[in-house]
Amino acid sequence: MSSDPSVKLPKLTKVAIYAALIMLSIPAILPLLWMVSTSLKTNTQIFGSGELNLKALIPSPLETHNYPAALQNMPFLLYLRNTLLLCICSVVGAVVSSAVVAYGFAKIEFPGRNGMFAVMIATMALPGQVTMIPIFSLFRSLGWYGTYLPLIIPAFTSSAYYVFLLTQFFRTLPLEMSEAARVDGAGEWTIFQRLVLPLSKPALATCALFQFIGTWNDFLGPLLYLNDPAKYTLAYGLQQFVSHYGGFFAQLMAAATIFTIPIIILFFFAQKTFIQGISTTGGK
Amino acid sequence: MARRSNHKAKQYLTGYLFVSPWLIGFLAFTVWPFFQSIYLSFTRYNIVSPAKWVGTANYRMLLTQDELFWKSAWVTIKFAIISVPLAIVVGIALALLLNINVKGITVFRTIFYLPSIVPTVATSVLFIWILNPNIGLVNRVLEIFGIKGPAWLNTSPWAFYSLVMMSLWGVGGSMIIYLAGLKDIPVHLYEAATIDGANAIRKMRHITLPMMTPVIFFNLVMGIIGSFQYFTQAFVIAPNGGPQDSTYFYSLYLYNRAWKYLDMGYASAMAWMLFLIVIVLTGLVFRTQKKWVHYGG
């Protein structure tokens, strides 16, 4: 039972492996199934504590009213619109700025480059709490409190993590092409835009995906900066929903399900991009 | 010659222009706030009126009179000590299991990974529900085995362990990193060991684990830093710190000090204490690095 791929497994070992996989899958997946299942139950089904069996997992009859009810108590479509708006702005901002910065670090030589790169990497370990209060007071004095600007503008100053990822990627691109273009008199911006960007779609997609999910999930940002319920995002809205309707489990799970499903769908569509991106994080 | 240096100067300028978005962000959102927060930590500041210098009062108060400071620091350190190693052990164990080539293994990989992409607020809400003392899923499952489950989030110390359990549920994220690390181990190492007559346990001890130590180290450091930033889950589940403050995490207390009591000078002092604790802890981990982390073949 080693991770050695060259060993053929005996039948009994295989059975043991499948048994272990199935046993361990239960705590991983059951809470999610339970979430969806609860969202499709009536209160009687939820509070009537019978014996727990497979039947308890599949609601019968199916109660679909929790979804419209949750949508009524929580302006889901408005929150969805707000969240998507923020996601799009911050994805564009973070990906474009990070790509530009990464090109500078990867392909252009200038004094202080390596030092700056090292400092940038080091900032990734700086806890956000240290800078949170002055940044808040800065944005507040600019009159940005209660607007989306504090949640969008910082994205346009690039993200150390994406810059790192893209720098690694740009360095692997063949130089001959850009040298040829340079001889032909092309500027760095042209090379970046015409040659490097089209070749970097997979890496850019990884950054875009992570930024999208990060913004979709972000709770602290909206908590600090948004004060008008009409501007709330899904993550913030769901938390507000809990504090007001904590006991309405069916509706709560319906809201949590609608909030989670898009991310899961996104995962299934972009599985490869996902896994590659995470694997590159792996500390090298 | 003049033309050449001119050309160089232009190249440097282009370089600086390309990295300027980072440079501007770095100065505005890291350097300036970094120093400003040192200053604020020596003041009384409620954001509405200007900061008032109070010397070391915040630090003295925090170290000598504020029980919650110590309590929340301890909750957080305890969380790091328990949940970080637990996540490493479980993450590696799962990665080893999922690295075996059997039919349908990709389906299982997806199943184990899925919980880690569920948005944090949704996970927290889900756990409030499944840890409900009377009708929650967890206690109903325990009932099948004749165990009467505790009141989880409503009682100390179970509330704390509920959050540990919840973080373990999301172990899939680091599991994928370990899995990638396992795939990077050259097959010829195993082949050579097989020829030398090494059994599975020896291969694990002398090849797999040593080759994984850089990834483990990375996860250990990030886990410690992450524990001190642990906020959203604690806030969604118990914004006031839970039963007997058992889930009053450091970041939660800092947030409440700053935004609930508008005690921003004090919260800045807390932020600096947090930074110092993180530096000391990661420094200690870095010092052990030479003893157990293997870099390169």
XYZ file of C-alpha atoms in Angstrom:
581
model
C 0.000 0.000 0.000
C 2.663 2.496 -0.839
C 2.314 5.441 -3.135
C 4.726 3.680 -5.452
C 2.937 3.559 -8.798
C 5.052 0.709 -10.138
C 3.547 -1.881 -7.779
C 0.586 -4.028 -8.918
C -2.022 -4.355 -6.204
C -3.420 -7.691 -4.999
C -7.191 -8.054 -5.051
C -7.679 -8.047 -1.278
C -5.693 -4.826 -0.935
C -7.900 -3.250 -3.577
C -11.032 -4.170 -1.640
C -9.520 -2.636 1.500
C -8.669 0.541 -0.408
C -12.186 0.937 -1.756
C -13.612 0.288 1.698
C -11.403 3.021 3.160
C -12.265 5.435 0.343
C -15.992 4.915 0.770
C -15.881 5.158 4.571
C -13.922 8.411 4.410
C -16.149 9.865 1.693
C -19.121 9.868 4.034
C -18.006 12.677 6.388
C -16.748 14.636 3.375
C -19.873 14.569 1.255
C -22.747 13.901 3.688
C -22.873 17.461 5.135
C -23.266 18.844 1.606
C -25.986 16.357 0.701
C -27.656 17.162 4.014
C -27.575 20.857 3.168
C -29.414 20.282 -0.118
C -31.732 17.744 1.461
C -32.691 20.105 4.306
C -33.437 22.856 1.817
C -36.069 20.588 0.247
C -37.879 19.644 3.449
C -40.833 21.006 5.385
C -40.421 22.024 9.013
C -42.287 18.926 10.125
C -39.810 16.777 8.226
C -36.910 18.672 9.768
C -38.055 18.737 13.376
C -39.700 15.313 13.417
C -36.769 13.341 14.742
C -37.224 9.858 13.463
C -34.570 7.280 12.984
C -31.842 8.505 10.696
C -31.599 6.449 7.540
C -31.232 6.883 3.822
C -34.890 7.844 3.599
C -34.169 10.873 5.789
C -31.727 12.056 3.164
C -34.227 12.059 0.331
C -37.141 14.300 1.259
C -40.572 13.018 0.456
C -42.633 14.826 -0.445
C -40.227 17.278 -2.013
C -40.755 20.767 -0.585
C -39.628 23.441 -3.020
C -41.170 26.396 -1.207
C -38.057 27.166 0.825
C -36.326 28.613 -2.176
C -38.892 31.295 -3.053
C -39.324 31.933 0.681
C -35.595 32.461 1.135
C -35.515 34.691 -1.932
C -38.241 36.782 -0.386
C -36.461 37.203 2.924
C -33.124 37.848 1.287
C -32.980 39.893 -1.935
C -30.909 37.219 -3.584
C -30.977 38.597 -7.109
C -29.843 42.009 -5.951
C -27.021 40.462 -3.902
C -26.114 38.262 -6.848
C -25.909 41.283 -9.127
C -23.754 43.152 -6.590
C -21.474 40.171 -6.096
C -21.033 39.603 -9.825
C -20.297 43.283 -10.389
C -17.588 43.173 -7.721
C -16.234 39.880 -9.045
C -15.933 41.192 -12.611
C -14.260 44.453 -11.587
C -11.782 42.810 -9.253
C -10.996 39.960 -11.677
C -10.244 42.425 -14.477
C -8.240 44.641 -12.131
C -6.215 41.887 -10.504
C -5.477 39.882 -13.662
C -4.516 42.834 -15.871
C -2.356 44.555 -13.254
C -0.713 41.312 -12.103
C 0.124 40.319 -15.678
C 1.711 43.707 -16.377
C 3.754 43.591 -13.164
C 4.762 39.979 -13.715
C 6.008 40.813 -17.212
C 8.171 43.554 -15.730
C 9.669 41.150 -13.193
C 10.080 38.263 -15.611
C 11.268 39.839 -18.835
C 12.774 43.285 -18.251
C 16.007 43.900 -16.390
C 16.262 46.963 -14.171
C 18.152 47.854 -11.005
C 16.511 46.615 -7.809
C 14.380 44.053 -9.607
C 15.304 41.020 -7.532
C 15.108 42.964 -4.294
C 11.633 44.221 -5.138
C 10.512 40.742 -6.096
C 11.741 39.370 -2.764
C 9.976 42.159 -0.861
C 6.783 41.405 -2.760
C 6.972 37.729 -1.822
C 7.625 38.663 1.815
C 4.486 40.825 1.935
C 2.407 37.701 1.358
C 3.221 36.648 4.927
C 2.230 39.990 6.455
C -1.022 39.526 8.393
C -3.741 41.776 6.996
C -4.697 42.906 10.500
C -1.537 45.013 10.702
C -2.546 47.270 7.809
C -6.333 46.951 8.071
C -7.036 49.918 10.374
C -4.942 52.600 8.596
C -6.311 51.460 5.228
C -9.836 51.711 6.587
C -9.223 55.206 7.886
C -7.605 56.182 4.578
C -10.586 55.007 2.518
C -12.959 56.605 4.969
C -11.219 59.979 4.700
C -11.438 59.700 0.894
C -15.189 59.314 1.263
C -15.127 55.740 -0.021
C -16.847 54.197 2.995
C -20.126 52.624 1.898
C -19.019 52.345 -1.732
C -17.463 49.479 -3.686
C -14.222 51.380 -4.281
C -12.321 49.945 -1.256
C -13.192 46.474 -2.519
C -12.159 47.142 -6.121
C -9.291 49.652 -6.239
C -6.732 47.550 -4.300
C -7.232 44.753 -6.857
C -5.841 47.078 -9.542
C -2.519 47.282 -7.724
C -1.856 43.599 -8.511
C -1.734 40.660 -6.141
C 1.594 39.234 -4.974
C 0.362 35.688 -5.370
C -0.735 36.085 -8.992
C 2.380 38.067 -9.863
C 4.452 35.213 -8.483
C 2.471 32.630 -10.415
C 2.590 34.596 -13.685
C 6.286 35.460 -13.327
C 7.055 31.757 -13.069
C 4.943 31.160 -16.145
C 6.376 33.994 -18.258
C 9.915 32.797 -17.528
C 9.150 29.465 -19.165
C 8.080 31.143 -22.427
C 10.668 30.898 -25.236
C 12.730 34.051 -25.594
C 13.596 33.749 -29.316
C 10.267 35.100 -30.392
C 10.414 38.232 -28.297
C 14.060 38.779 -29.309
C 13.035 38.629 -32.967
C 10.230 41.090 -32.310
C 12.640 43.407 -30.504
C 15.003 43.381 -33.469
C 12.029 44.347 -35.620
C 11.627 47.380 -33.389
C 8.682 46.267 -31.275
C 8.408 47.847 -27.831
C 7.985 45.854 -24.617
C 4.305 46.724 -24.408
C 3.689 45.351 -27.907
C 5.597 42.154 -27.109
C 3.675 41.770 -23.858
C 0.329 42.330 -25.488
C 0.788 40.548 -28.822
C 3.108 37.684 -27.952
C 3.127 36.946 -24.244
C -0.526 37.391 -23.279
C -1.967 35.080 -25.977
C 0.456 32.343 -24.894
C -0.437 32.757 -21.222
C -4.149 32.044 -21.325
C -4.013 29.019 -18.970
C -2.056 30.904 -16.301
C -4.266 33.987 -16.653
C -7.342 31.776 -16.368
C -6.035 30.339 -13.103
C -5.589 33.832 -11.659
C -9.010 34.941 -12.888
C -10.646 31.874 -11.370
C -8.984 32.352 -7.970
C -9.794 36.041 -7.884
C -13.409 35.349 -8.822
C -13.823 32.789 -6.068
C -11.936 34.937 -3.577
C -14.248 37.876 -4.246
C -17.370 35.687 -4.274
C -16.410 34.329 -0.837
C -15.014 37.525 0.656
C -16.733 38.395 3.887
C -14.407 40.747 5.759
C -14.241 43.335 2.948
C -18.015 43.856 2.654
C -18.342 43.668 6.455
C -15.891 46.546 6.893
C -16.951 48.784 4.049
C -20.623 48.252 3.176
C -23.360 49.847 5.252
C -26.274 49.985 2.825
C -28.264 46.720 2.580
C -28.908 47.476 -1.103
C -25.170 47.072 -1.708
C -24.628 43.820 0.208
C -22.958 40.858 -1.429
C -24.115 37.240 -1.170
C -21.564 36.295 1.503
C -22.494 39.274 3.664
C -26.187 38.876 2.925
C -26.118 35.228 3.961
C -24.461 36.106 7.277
C -27.095 38.800 7.874
C -29.746 36.225 7.032
C -28.382 33.872 9.699
C -28.421 36.559 12.347
C -32.066 37.340 11.566
C -33.539 33.981 10.579
C -31.209 31.624 12.450
C -33.967 29.138 13.315
C -35.387 28.757 9.805
C -33.108 25.919 8.872
C -34.848 24.963 5.631
C -34.684 28.502 4.249
C -31.182 28.946 5.593
C -29.990 25.831 3.779
C -31.820 26.931 0.624
C -29.911 30.234 0.751
C -26.617 28.454 1.477
C -27.267 26.076 -1.417
C -27.888 28.867 -3.926
C -24.750 30.596 -2.683
C -22.611 27.455 -3.025
C -23.911 25.903 -6.260
C -22.297 28.437 -8.655
C -18.863 27.747 -7.145
C -19.325 24.002 -7.487
C -20.497 24.361 -11.092
C -17.497 26.572 -11.786
C -15.265 23.920 -10.250
C -16.614 21.197 -12.509
C -16.167 23.349 -15.605
C -12.688 24.507 -14.723
C -11.399 21.522 -12.776
C -8.063 21.396 -14.565
C -7.345 25.094 -14.165
C -8.238 24.749 -10.489
C -5.966 21.862 -9.654
C -3.024 23.234 -11.649
C -3.254 26.552 -9.880
C -3.352 24.973 -6.444
C -0.513 22.614 -7.234
C 1.770 25.498 -8.230
C 1.162 27.003 -4.787
C 2.818 23.927 -3.323
C 5.781 25.707 -1.853
C 8.455 25.684 -4.513
C 28.273 54.746 -26.017
C 25.861 57.572 -25.256
C 23.250 55.859 -27.340
C 23.740 52.650 -25.463
C 23.352 54.161 -22.026
C 20.349 56.041 -23.317
C 18.923 52.751 -24.432
C 19.609 51.244 -20.984
C 17.931 54.148 -19.235
C 14.889 53.676 -21.404
C 14.839 49.971 -20.604
C 15.020 50.657 -16.849
C 12.221 53.164 -17.107
C 10.084 50.653 -19.002
C 10.782 48.093 -16.270
C 9.712 50.478 -13.515
C 6.603 51.403 -15.458
C 5.627 47.766 -15.768
C 5.991 47.079 -12.043
C 4.481 50.442 -11.063
C 0.993 49.061 -10.245
C 2.598 46.874 -7.617
C 4.891 49.633 -6.428
C 1.998 52.083 -5.962
C -0.080 49.451 -4.153
C 2.894 48.476 -2.026
C 3.515 52.061 -0.920
C -0.157 52.956 -0.410
C -1.537 49.713 1.027
C 1.480 48.164 2.750
C 4.323 50.573 3.620
C 2.291 53.583 4.687
C -0.340 51.599 6.678
C 2.441 49.526 8.243
C 4.108 52.579 9.798
C 0.846 54.368 10.423
C -0.359 51.416 12.463
C 2.775 51.591 14.652
C 1.938 55.212 15.319
C -1.746 54.491 15.963
C -0.838 51.787 18.457
C 0.523 54.535 20.724
C -2.632 56.623 20.502
C -6.253 56.685 21.468
C -8.164 56.810 18.209
C -11.862 56.373 17.494
C -11.686 57.232 13.765
C -14.056 60.191 14.111
C -11.757 62.547 16.001
C -7.968 62.821 15.519
C -5.655 60.317 17.203
C -4.382 61.333 20.657
C -0.896 60.239 21.781
C -1.018 58.058 24.912
C 2.485 56.568 24.902
C 2.690 52.915 25.830
C -0.680 52.907 27.619
C -2.325 50.538 25.106
C 0.451 47.984 25.388
C 0.555 48.191 29.188
C -3.199 47.790 29.399
C -3.176 44.869 26.991
C -0.361 42.985 28.690
C -1.280 43.593 32.309
C -5.017 44.219 32.553
C -6.792 42.745 29.584
C -7.788 39.174 30.321
C -9.488 38.844 26.942
C -6.242 39.610 25.156
C -4.571 36.620 26.804
C -7.654 34.485 26.459
C -8.055 35.173 22.725
C -4.317 34.732 22.093
C -4.492 31.378 23.854
C -7.599 30.257 21.936
C -5.799 31.080 18.704
C -2.498 29.422 19.626
C -4.367 26.355 20.867
C -6.221 26.259 17.549
C -2.924 26.431 15.656
C -1.341 23.723 17.826
C -4.267 21.345 17.344
C -5.668 22.038 13.907
C -2.478 22.675 11.909
C -0.732 19.340 12.693
C -4.071 17.541 12.428
C -4.629 18.985 8.964
C -1.113 17.955 7.933
C -1.500 14.357 9.117
C -4.995 13.899 7.687
C -4.089 15.761 4.481
C -1.079 13.535 3.841
C -2.937 10.355 4.769
C -5.712 11.212 2.332
C -3.227 12.205 -0.367
C -1.429 8.869 0.019
C -4.706 7.025 -0.279
C -5.783 9.060 -3.290
C -2.428 8.562 -4.990
C -3.089 4.861 -5.440
C -4.022 3.994 -8.990
C -7.375 2.274 -8.774
C -10.399 2.700 -11.002
C -12.605 5.677 -10.142
C -9.979 7.363 -7.994
C -10.641 10.754 -9.649
C -14.238 10.618 -8.410
C -12.969 10.177 -4.856
C -10.456 12.993 -5.316
C -13.325 15.282 -6.271
C -15.405 14.164 -3.297
C -12.601 14.891 -0.828
C -11.739 18.180 -2.473
C -15.293 19.532 -2.757
C -15.788 20.659 0.885
C -12.770 22.955 0.632
C -14.300 25.066 -2.143
C -17.586 25.665 -0.337
C -17.615 29.391 0.564
C -16.600 30.032 4.176
C -19.851 31.707 5.152
C -21.838 28.804 3.674
C -19.669 26.269 5.531
C -20.202 28.122 8.796
C -23.954 28.271 8.275
C -24.002 24.587 7.343
C -22.121 23.640 10.514
C -24.476 25.695 12.682
C -27.188 23.434 11.295
C -25.489 20.031 11.362
C -24.147 20.676 14.881
C -27.571 21.570 16.258
C -27.696 19.707 19.602
C -31.160 18.178 19.144
C -31.839 17.718 15.465
C -28.441 18.244 13.862
C -26.993 15.615 11.577
C -23.911 14.911 13.700
C -25.789 14.101 16.894
C -28.353 12.050 15.005
C -25.577 9.958 13.486
C -23.972 9.561 16.940
C -27.377 8.445 18.246
C -27.297 5.463 15.880
C -24.196 4.305 17.734
C -25.843 4.933 21.089
C -23.778 8.034 21.828
C -25.424 11.135 23.188
C -23.635 13.992 21.447
C -22.722 17.222 23.255
C -24.373 20.577 22.626
C -21.441 21.438 20.322
C -21.504 25.168 19.527
C -23.529 25.991 22.632
C -21.081 24.729 25.197
C -17.414 25.041 26.115
C -15.039 23.371 25.230
C -17.056 21.688 22.448
C -17.608 24.947 20.587
C -13.858 25.202 20.136
C -13.554 21.624 18.925
C -16.479 22.192 16.584
C -14.386 24.800 14.794
C -11.411 22.426 14.713
C -13.695 19.828 13.136
C -14.977 22.363 10.648
C -11.455 23.316 9.578
C -10.645 19.650 9.169
C -13.636 19.274 6.881
C -11.906 21.691 4.503
C -8.659 19.718 4.500
C -9.125 18.951 0.780
C -7.327 22.154 -0.204
C -4.015 21.131 1.364
C -4.621 17.500 0.396
C -4.418 18.539 -3.270
C -1.077 20.236 -2.611
C 0.261 17.045 -0.979
C -1.072 15.000 -3.864
C 0.822 17.205 -6.322
C 3.918 16.780 -4.140
C 3.562 12.987 -4.226
C 3.265 13.032 -8.009
C 6.542 14.974 -8.209
C 8.562 12.257 -6.470
C 10.675 10.581 -9.192
C 9.580 6.986 -9.843
C 13.207 5.827 -10.183
C 13.728 6.357 -6.438
C 11.068 3.744 -5.742
C 12.416 1.409 -8.418
C 15.902 1.585 -6.945
C 14.492 0.901 -3.481
C 12.545 -2.097 -4.799
C 15.732 -3.541 -6.282
C 17.436 -3.018 -2.910
C 14.627 -5.051 -1.357
C 12.980 -2.226 0.607
C 9.417 -2.896 1.773
C 6.521 -0.423 1.658
C 7.137 0.925 5.164
C 10.814 1.605 4.496
C 9.956 3.328 1.214
C 7.488 5.519 3.044
C 10.003 6.393 5.771
C 13.027 6.943 3.572
C 11.588 8.226 0.301
C 8.012 9.487 0.490
C 8.103 11.419 3.773
C 11.525 13.080 3.298
C 10.555 14.153 -0.225
C 7.351 15.655 1.151
C 8.989 17.731 3.889
C 9.245 20.987 1.850
C 5.505 20.863 1.169
C 4.789 20.018 4.817
C 6.961 22.929 5.903
C 5.115 25.296 3.562
C 1.746 24.156 4.920
C 2.958 24.433 8.504
C 4.064 28.050 8.097
C 0.935 29.062 6.173
C -1.205 27.233 8.749
C 0.283 29.196 11.644
C -0.156 32.519 9.845
C -3.681 31.478 8.825
C -4.689 30.667 12.410
C -4.020 34.224 13.475
C -6.184 35.504 10.644
C -8.988 33.064 11.448
C -12.004 35.324 11.519
C -14.980 34.695 9.244
C -16.013 31.322 10.687
C -15.715 32.566 14.273
C -17.656 35.733 13.434
C -20.508 34.010 11.590
C -20.943 31.374 14.287
C -20.474 33.509 17.398
C -19.698 37.224 16.868
C -19.243 37.697 20.601
C -16.838 34.860 21.204
C -19.093 31.889 21.950
C -19.709 30.090 25.250
C -17.233 31.296 27.901
C -15.287 33.037 25.140
C -14.112 29.621 23.973
C -14.189 30.708 20.309
C -13.049 34.272 20.906
C -10.259 34.156 18.338
C -7.618 36.862 18.333
C -8.756 38.414 15.052
C -12.351 38.431 16.220
C -11.415 40.266 19.408
C -9.307 42.705 17.386
C -12.240 43.342 15.043
C -14.636 43.923 17.930
C -12.193 46.292 19.637
C -11.761 48.300 16.457
C -15.210 48.301 14.887
C -17.618 47.565 17.708
C -15.989 49.699 20.419
C -14.184 52.026 17.966
C -11.027 51.519 19.985
C -8.732 51.700 16.966
C -5.546 52.694 18.765
C -5.886 49.747 21.096
C -6.727 47.446 18.174
C -3.584 48.655 16.379
C -1.526 47.686 19.416
C -3.247 44.290 19.254
C -2.358 44.023 15.559
C 1.285 44.644 16.394
C 1.252 42.068 19.157
C -0.250 39.645 16.636
C 2.519 40.439 14.177
C 5.174 39.842 16.842
C 3.611 36.530 17.908
C 3.445 35.364 14.286
C 7.074 36.370 13.687
C 8.239 34.532 16.815
C 6.258 31.388 16.004
C 7.258 31.201 12.338
C 10.822 32.071 13.360
C 10.844 29.065 15.691
C 9.510 26.834 12.929
C 12.128 28.163 10.507
C 14.882 27.359 13.006
C 13.847 23.714 13.098
C 13.907 23.633 9.300
C 17.495 22.405 8.928
C 16.772 19.405 11.113
C 13.947 17.915 9.104
C 13.271 19.627 5.779
C 14.959 18.129 2.726
C 15.463 20.381 -0.265
C 16.478 18.941 -3.619
C 17.189 15.286 -4.324
